[in-house]
Amino acid sequence: MSMKNYEFWFVVGSQFLYGTEVLNTVAQRASEMADKLNQSGNLPCKLVYKATVKTHEEITKLMKEANYNDKCAGVVSWCHTFSPSKMWINGFDLLQKPYCHLATQYNREIPNDEIDMDFMNLNQAAHGDREHGFITARLRMRRKIIAGYWQDEETQKRLGSWMRAAYGAVFSKKVKVMRFGDNMREVAVTEGDKVEVQAKLGWQVNTWPVGELVKVMDEVTSSEIDALMAVYRTKYTFATDDLETVRYQARAEIAMRKMLDAEGCQAFSNTFQDLYGMKQLPGLATQNMMADGYGYGGEGDWKVSAMVAIMKAMSEGLNGGTSFMEDYTYHLAQGNEYSLGAHMLEVCPSLAADKPRIEVHHLGIGDREPPARLVFEGHEGPAIVVSLVDMGGRLRLICQDIECVKPIMDMPKLPVARVMWKPMPDMTTAIEAWITAGGAHHTVLSYDITAEQMKDWARLMDIEFVHINKDTTIDTLEHDLFLSDLAWKLK
Ligand code: MN
């Protein structure tokens, strides 16, 4: 399912009016543009020039092929010349893949000495793209519009960034979540409509008994555990002599991987309230699996687990880090306010500033033996936190911009991984905005994925998107939420 195996189709609109020579030139240039865009290194997936389309039949056929081609993650269109848009209606109406309108132009500048009417007829994206844009607006298509010169790095990076969001949409349709036990008793925000998420997002969310996991754990051999311990030794610093406890985590990890892989699951959840037959809550085991791209949600939070898997998939090849996260406690010193994010164990080591340490400590929750876990500090840098909530009848994705810092204290008695950040726009407005929108305590924190990508992803999935950023005020947020509540009821 690697992102690299997917491609996007570059489709260029035209018509027969201009004659064969112009059409050949358009096709040649479109092919050259796809080649250069691929060579730029700014696109995570290959852009494949498919055709210069001139008729209703051609366009309809191509869009149908895009739908059924498993390698095709989306369509990028552009109009070098003028392409009357009524011929696109049926094709666009049928298109089920992510769609981007790249509004660009082959030449960067107007050639003062050479420009004549032949040049004008060949290079008319300025109005070709307007005709093209009207029909997608008229059809209320979910679309991404990127305007800019195609050889500019900024334009290429925006297209690449959208490709990651589009891949996230394709990935989402294949997500399977393995739930070990139900979600934590009485908790509201980790509930949700599993039928709705499958219809809307494609997720298959199902449960497996913890007893079955314990059975698979019992069958794990000591040589399998030896091999995983060797991996732990290369990746982490052992800050404990209690190797039996660490080996128990390895046993749990091997068993969970076996069960997830056998079912084709990319994400899982468990809860400290249902560890029947287990000696430790999986800590290190879960953390090391997240580092390899598996999604995870604590306390049975399958929504955040699937979102971790999706955002990790979208960030393939990047190295900033993406993890399950929880807003734990605040530092409210005036003018120096921070949120401290952590979990009882399970934060992904992809966030770590330095090599994580394996430690064993007592865990007051869950009534089990002290579990091994990775302890580290998150690194500094801009990031986002994302929460998907079920509003009853619809899903809302909330995204907040944050600025992570090196934790301002070393907190020597805190036995878990920790990340510290300033939420936007400022601490109190940020908290009020998050609570106003109904955001959960569990989030996905990512240094690699941007708010624009999550907005693109939400649009592709046809769910509500709320962005809390440096410009957010409570008045405008409340107004937006009020209007969007009405709009989503009508949808
Ligand atoms: Mn939690």
PDB file of N, CA, C and O in Angstrom, residues 389 391 394 396 398 400 428-440 464 466 468 472-482 484-485:
ATOM      1  N   VAL A 389     -14.327  13.970  15.634  1.00  0.00           N
ATOM      2  CA  VAL A 389     -15.417  13.698  16.576  1.00  0.00           C
ATOM      3  C   VAL A 389     -16.701  13.391  15.810  1.00  0.00           C
ATOM      4  O   VAL A 389     -16.897  13.843  14.679  1.00  0.00           O
ATOM      5  N   MET A 391     -20.442  14.042  15.617  1.00  0.00           N
ATOM      6  CA  MET A 391     -21.389  15.043  16.109  1.00  0.00           C
ATOM      7  C   MET A 391     -22.830  14.523  16.099  1.00  0.00           C
ATOM      8  O   MET A 391     -23.758  15.267  16.365  1.00  0.00           O
ATOM      9  N   ARG A 394     -23.098  13.300  11.667  1.00  0.00           N
ATOM     10  CA  ARG A 394     -21.973  13.718  10.834  1.00  0.00           C
ATOM     11  C   ARG A 394     -20.672  13.738  11.640  1.00  0.00           C
ATOM     12  O   ARG A 394     -20.685  13.728  12.865  1.00  0.00           O
ATOM     13  N   ARG A 396     -16.894  15.561  12.384  1.00  0.00           N
ATOM     14  CA  ARG A 396     -16.213  16.858  12.346  1.00  0.00           C
ATOM     15  C   ARG A 396     -14.720  16.626  12.597  1.00  0.00           C
ATOM     16  O   ARG A 396     -14.356  15.958  13.570  1.00  0.00           O
ATOM     17  N   ILE A 398     -11.318  18.444  13.580  1.00  0.00           N
ATOM     18  CA  ILE A 398     -10.813  19.686  14.167  1.00  0.00           C
ATOM     19  C   ILE A 398      -9.291  19.655  14.127  1.00  0.00           C
ATOM     20  O   ILE A 398      -8.673  18.653  14.507  1.00  0.00           O
ATOM     21  N   GLN A 400      -5.740  22.003  14.947  1.00  0.00           N
ATOM     22  CA  GLN A 400      -5.192  23.200  15.603  1.00  0.00           C
ATOM     23  C   GLN A 400      -3.699  23.310  15.307  1.00  0.00           C
ATOM     24  O   GLN A 400      -2.967  22.324  15.390  1.00  0.00           O
ATOM     25  N   THR A 428      -5.324  30.725  26.181  1.00  0.00           N
ATOM     26  CA  THR A 428      -6.725  30.687  26.630  1.00  0.00           C
ATOM     27  C   THR A 428      -7.686  30.631  25.446  1.00  0.00           C
ATOM     28  O   THR A 428      -8.647  29.862  25.467  1.00  0.00           O
ATOM     29  N   THR A 429      -7.409  31.405  24.393  1.00  0.00           N
ATOM     30  CA  THR A 429      -8.291  31.346  23.217  1.00  0.00           C
ATOM     31  C   THR A 429      -8.235  29.943  22.601  1.00  0.00           C
ATOM     32  O   THR A 429      -9.258  29.410  22.154  1.00  0.00           O
ATOM     33  N   ALA A 430      -7.042  29.362  22.593  1.00  0.00           N
ATOM     34  CA  ALA A 430      -6.869  28.022  22.012  1.00  0.00           C
ATOM     35  C   ALA A 430      -7.709  26.991  22.760  1.00  0.00           C
ATOM     36  O   ALA A 430      -8.382  26.168  22.146  1.00  0.00           O
ATOM     37  N   ILE A 431      -7.678  27.065  24.084  1.00  0.00           N
ATOM     38  CA  ILE A 431      -8.453  26.105  24.894  1.00  0.00           C
ATOM     39  C   ILE A 431      -9.946  26.337  24.672  1.00  0.00           C
ATOM     40  O   ILE A 431     -10.719  25.404  24.460  1.00  0.00           O
ATOM     41  N   GLU A 432     -10.340  27.624  24.712  1.00  0.00           N
ATOM     42  CA  GLU A 432     -11.763  27.931  24.522  1.00  0.00           C
ATOM     43  C   GLU A 432     -12.238  27.482  23.143  1.00  0.00           C
ATOM     44  O   GLU A 432     -13.331  26.934  22.985  1.00  0.00           O
ATOM     45  N   ALA A 433     -11.408  27.698  22.125  1.00  0.00           N
ATOM     46  CA  ALA A 433     -11.789  27.329  20.757  1.00  0.00           C
ATOM     47  C   ALA A 433     -11.922  25.817  20.630  1.00  0.00           C
ATOM     48  O   ALA A 433     -12.890  25.306  20.054  1.00  0.00           O
ATOM     49  N   TRP A 434     -10.949  25.098  21.179  1.00  0.00           N
ATOM     50  CA  TRP A 434     -10.972  23.627  21.086  1.00  0.00           C
ATOM     51  C   TRP A 434     -12.224  23.072  21.765  1.00  0.00           C
ATOM     52  O   TRP A 434     -12.929  22.217  21.234  1.00  0.00           O
ATOM     53  N   ILE A 435     -12.516  23.598  22.964  1.00  0.00           N
ATOM     54  CA  ILE A 435     -13.683  23.118  23.713  1.00  0.00           C
ATOM     55  C   ILE A 435     -14.976  23.539  23.012  1.00  0.00           C
ATOM     56  O   ILE A 435     -15.939  22.771  22.938  1.00  0.00           O
ATOM     57  N   THR A 436     -14.989  24.750  22.444  1.00  0.00           N
ATOM     58  CA  THR A 436     -16.173  25.208  21.709  1.00  0.00           C
ATOM     59  C   THR A 436     -16.486  24.264  20.546  1.00  0.00           C
ATOM     60  O   THR A 436     -17.642  23.931  20.282  1.00  0.00           O
ATOM     61  N   ALA A 437     -15.431  23.810  19.858  1.00  0.00           N
ATOM     62  CA  ALA A 437     -15.631  22.929  18.700  1.00  0.00           C
ATOM     63  C   ALA A 437     -15.912  21.483  19.095  1.00  0.00           C
ATOM     64  O   ALA A 437     -16.315  20.675  18.268  1.00  0.00           O
ATOM     65  N   GLY A 438     -15.707  21.157  20.378  1.00  0.00           N
ATOM     66  CA  GLY A 438     -15.962  19.783  20.833  1.00  0.00           C
ATOM     67  C   GLY A 438     -14.811  18.831  20.583  1.00  0.00           C
ATOM     68  O   GLY A 438     -15.009  17.615  20.504  1.00  0.00           O
ATOM     69  N   GLY A 439     -13.594  19.360  20.449  1.00  0.00           N
ATOM     70  CA  GLY A 439     -12.421  18.513  20.193  1.00  0.00           C
ATOM     71  C   GLY A 439     -12.125  17.588  21.362  1.00  0.00           C
ATOM     72  O   GLY A 439     -12.362  17.934  22.519  1.00  0.00           O
ATOM     73  N   ALA A 440     -11.607  16.404  21.049  1.00  0.00           N
ATOM     74  CA  ALA A 440     -11.347  15.385  22.072  1.00  0.00           C
ATOM     75  C   ALA A 440     -10.055  15.664  22.830  1.00  0.00           C
ATOM     76  O   ALA A 440      -9.250  16.499  22.421  1.00  0.00           O
ATOM     77  N   GLU A 464     -16.973  17.728   7.795  1.00  0.00           N
ATOM     78  CA  GLU A 464     -16.748  19.107   8.241  1.00  0.00           C
ATOM     79  C   GLU A 464     -15.300  19.297   8.705  1.00  0.00           C
ATOM     80  O   GLU A 464     -14.718  18.402   9.329  1.00  0.00           O
ATOM     81  N   VAL A 466     -12.726  22.060  10.799  1.00  0.00           N
ATOM     82  CA  VAL A 466     -12.596  23.261  11.631  1.00  0.00           C
ATOM     83  C   VAL A 466     -11.107  23.490  11.882  1.00  0.00           C
ATOM     84  O   VAL A 466     -10.416  22.590  12.356  1.00  0.00           O
ATOM     85  N   ILE A 468      -8.339  25.753  13.830  1.00  0.00           N
ATOM     86  CA  ILE A 468      -8.034  26.748  14.866  1.00  0.00           C
ATOM     87  C   ILE A 468      -6.577  27.183  14.655  1.00  0.00           C
ATOM     88  O   ILE A 468      -5.666  26.351  14.732  1.00  0.00           O
ATOM     89  N   THR A 472      -7.711  32.798  14.668  1.00  0.00           N
ATOM     90  CA  THR A 472      -9.011  32.402  15.215  1.00  0.00           C
ATOM     91  C   THR A 472      -9.442  33.331  16.352  1.00  0.00           C
ATOM     92  O   THR A 472      -8.650  33.666  17.235  1.00  0.00           O
ATOM     93  N   THR A 473     -10.711  33.755  16.283  1.00  0.00           N
ATOM     94  CA  THR A 473     -11.326  34.414  17.439  1.00  0.00           C
ATOM     95  C   THR A 473     -12.559  33.595  17.815  1.00  0.00           C
ATOM     96  O   THR A 473     -13.127  32.898  16.968  1.00  0.00           O
ATOM     97  N   ILE A 474     -12.956  33.668  19.062  1.00  0.00           N
ATOM     98  CA  ILE A 474     -14.098  32.874  19.511  1.00  0.00           C
ATOM     99  C   ILE A 474     -15.377  33.318  18.796  1.00  0.00           C
ATOM    100  O   ILE A 474     -16.193  32.482  18.399  1.00  0.00           O
ATOM    101  N   ASP A 475     -15.529  34.610  18.586  1.00  0.00           N
ATOM    102  CA  ASP A 475     -16.732  35.104  17.894  1.00  0.00           C
ATOM    103  C   ASP A 475     -16.872  34.504  16.502  1.00  0.00           C
ATOM    104  O   ASP A 475     -17.937  34.014  16.131  1.00  0.00           O
ATOM    105  N   THR A 476     -15.807  34.555  15.712  1.00  0.00           N
ATOM    106  CA  THR A 476     -15.920  34.035  14.341  1.00  0.00           C
ATOM    107  C   THR A 476     -16.065  32.514  14.362  1.00  0.00           C
ATOM    108  O   THR A 476     -16.800  31.954  13.554  1.00  0.00           O
ATOM    109  N   LEU A 477     -15.374  31.860  15.288  1.00  0.00           N
ATOM    110  CA  LEU A 477     -15.493  30.394  15.360  1.00  0.00           C
ATOM    111  C   LEU A 477     -16.925  29.987  15.689  1.00  0.00           C
ATOM    112  O   LEU A 477     -17.501  29.108  15.046  1.00  0.00           O
ATOM    113  N   GLU A 478     -17.509  30.644  16.679  1.00  0.00           N
ATOM    114  CA  GLU A 478     -18.897  30.312  17.057  1.00  0.00           C
ATOM    115  C   GLU A 478     -19.843  30.548  15.886  1.00  0.00           C
ATOM    116  O   GLU A 478     -20.754  29.751  15.639  1.00  0.00           O
ATOM    117  N   HIS A 479     -19.613  31.646  15.185  1.00  0.00           N
ATOM    118  CA  HIS A 479     -20.442  31.974  14.023  1.00  0.00           C
ATOM    119  C   HIS A 479     -20.290  30.896  12.937  1.00  0.00           C
ATOM    120  O   HIS A 479     -21.285  30.407  12.398  1.00  0.00           O
ATOM    121  N   ASP A 480     -19.058  30.512  12.663  1.00  0.00           N
ATOM    122  CA  ASP A 480     -18.797  29.476  11.648  1.00  0.00           C
ATOM    123  C   ASP A 480     -19.432  28.143  12.036  1.00  0.00           C
ATOM    124  O   ASP A 480     -20.005  27.447  11.201  1.00  0.00           O
ATOM    125  N   LEU A 481     -19.309  27.776  13.314  1.00  0.00           N
ATOM    126  CA  LEU A 481     -19.855  26.489  13.766  1.00  0.00           C
ATOM    127  C   LEU A 481     -21.381  26.499  13.682  1.00  0.00           C
ATOM    128  O   LEU A 481     -22.004  25.505  13.311  1.00  0.00           O
ATOM    129  N   PHE A 482     -21.970  27.659  14.003  1.00  0.00           N
ATOM    130  CA  PHE A 482     -23.430  27.790  13.933  1.00  0.00           C
ATOM    131  C   PHE A 482     -23.904  27.594  12.491  1.00  0.00           C
ATOM    132  O   PHE A 482     -24.825  26.819  12.219  1.00  0.00           O
ATOM    133  N   SER A 484     -22.224  26.192   9.992  1.00  0.00           N
ATOM    134  CA  SER A 484     -21.923  24.878   9.433  1.00  0.00           C
ATOM    135  C   SER A 484     -22.860  23.818  10.018  1.00  0.00           C
ATOM    136  O   SER A 484     -23.197  22.844   9.350  1.00  0.00           O
ATOM    137  N   ASP A 485     -23.316  24.021  11.236  1.00  0.00           N
ATOM    138  CA  ASP A 485     -24.302  23.099  11.799  1.00  0.00           C
ATOM    139  C   ASP A 485     -25.565  23.078  10.941  1.00  0.00           C
ATOM    140  O   ASP A 485     -26.104  22.011  10.631  1.00  0.00           O
TER     141      ASP A 485
END
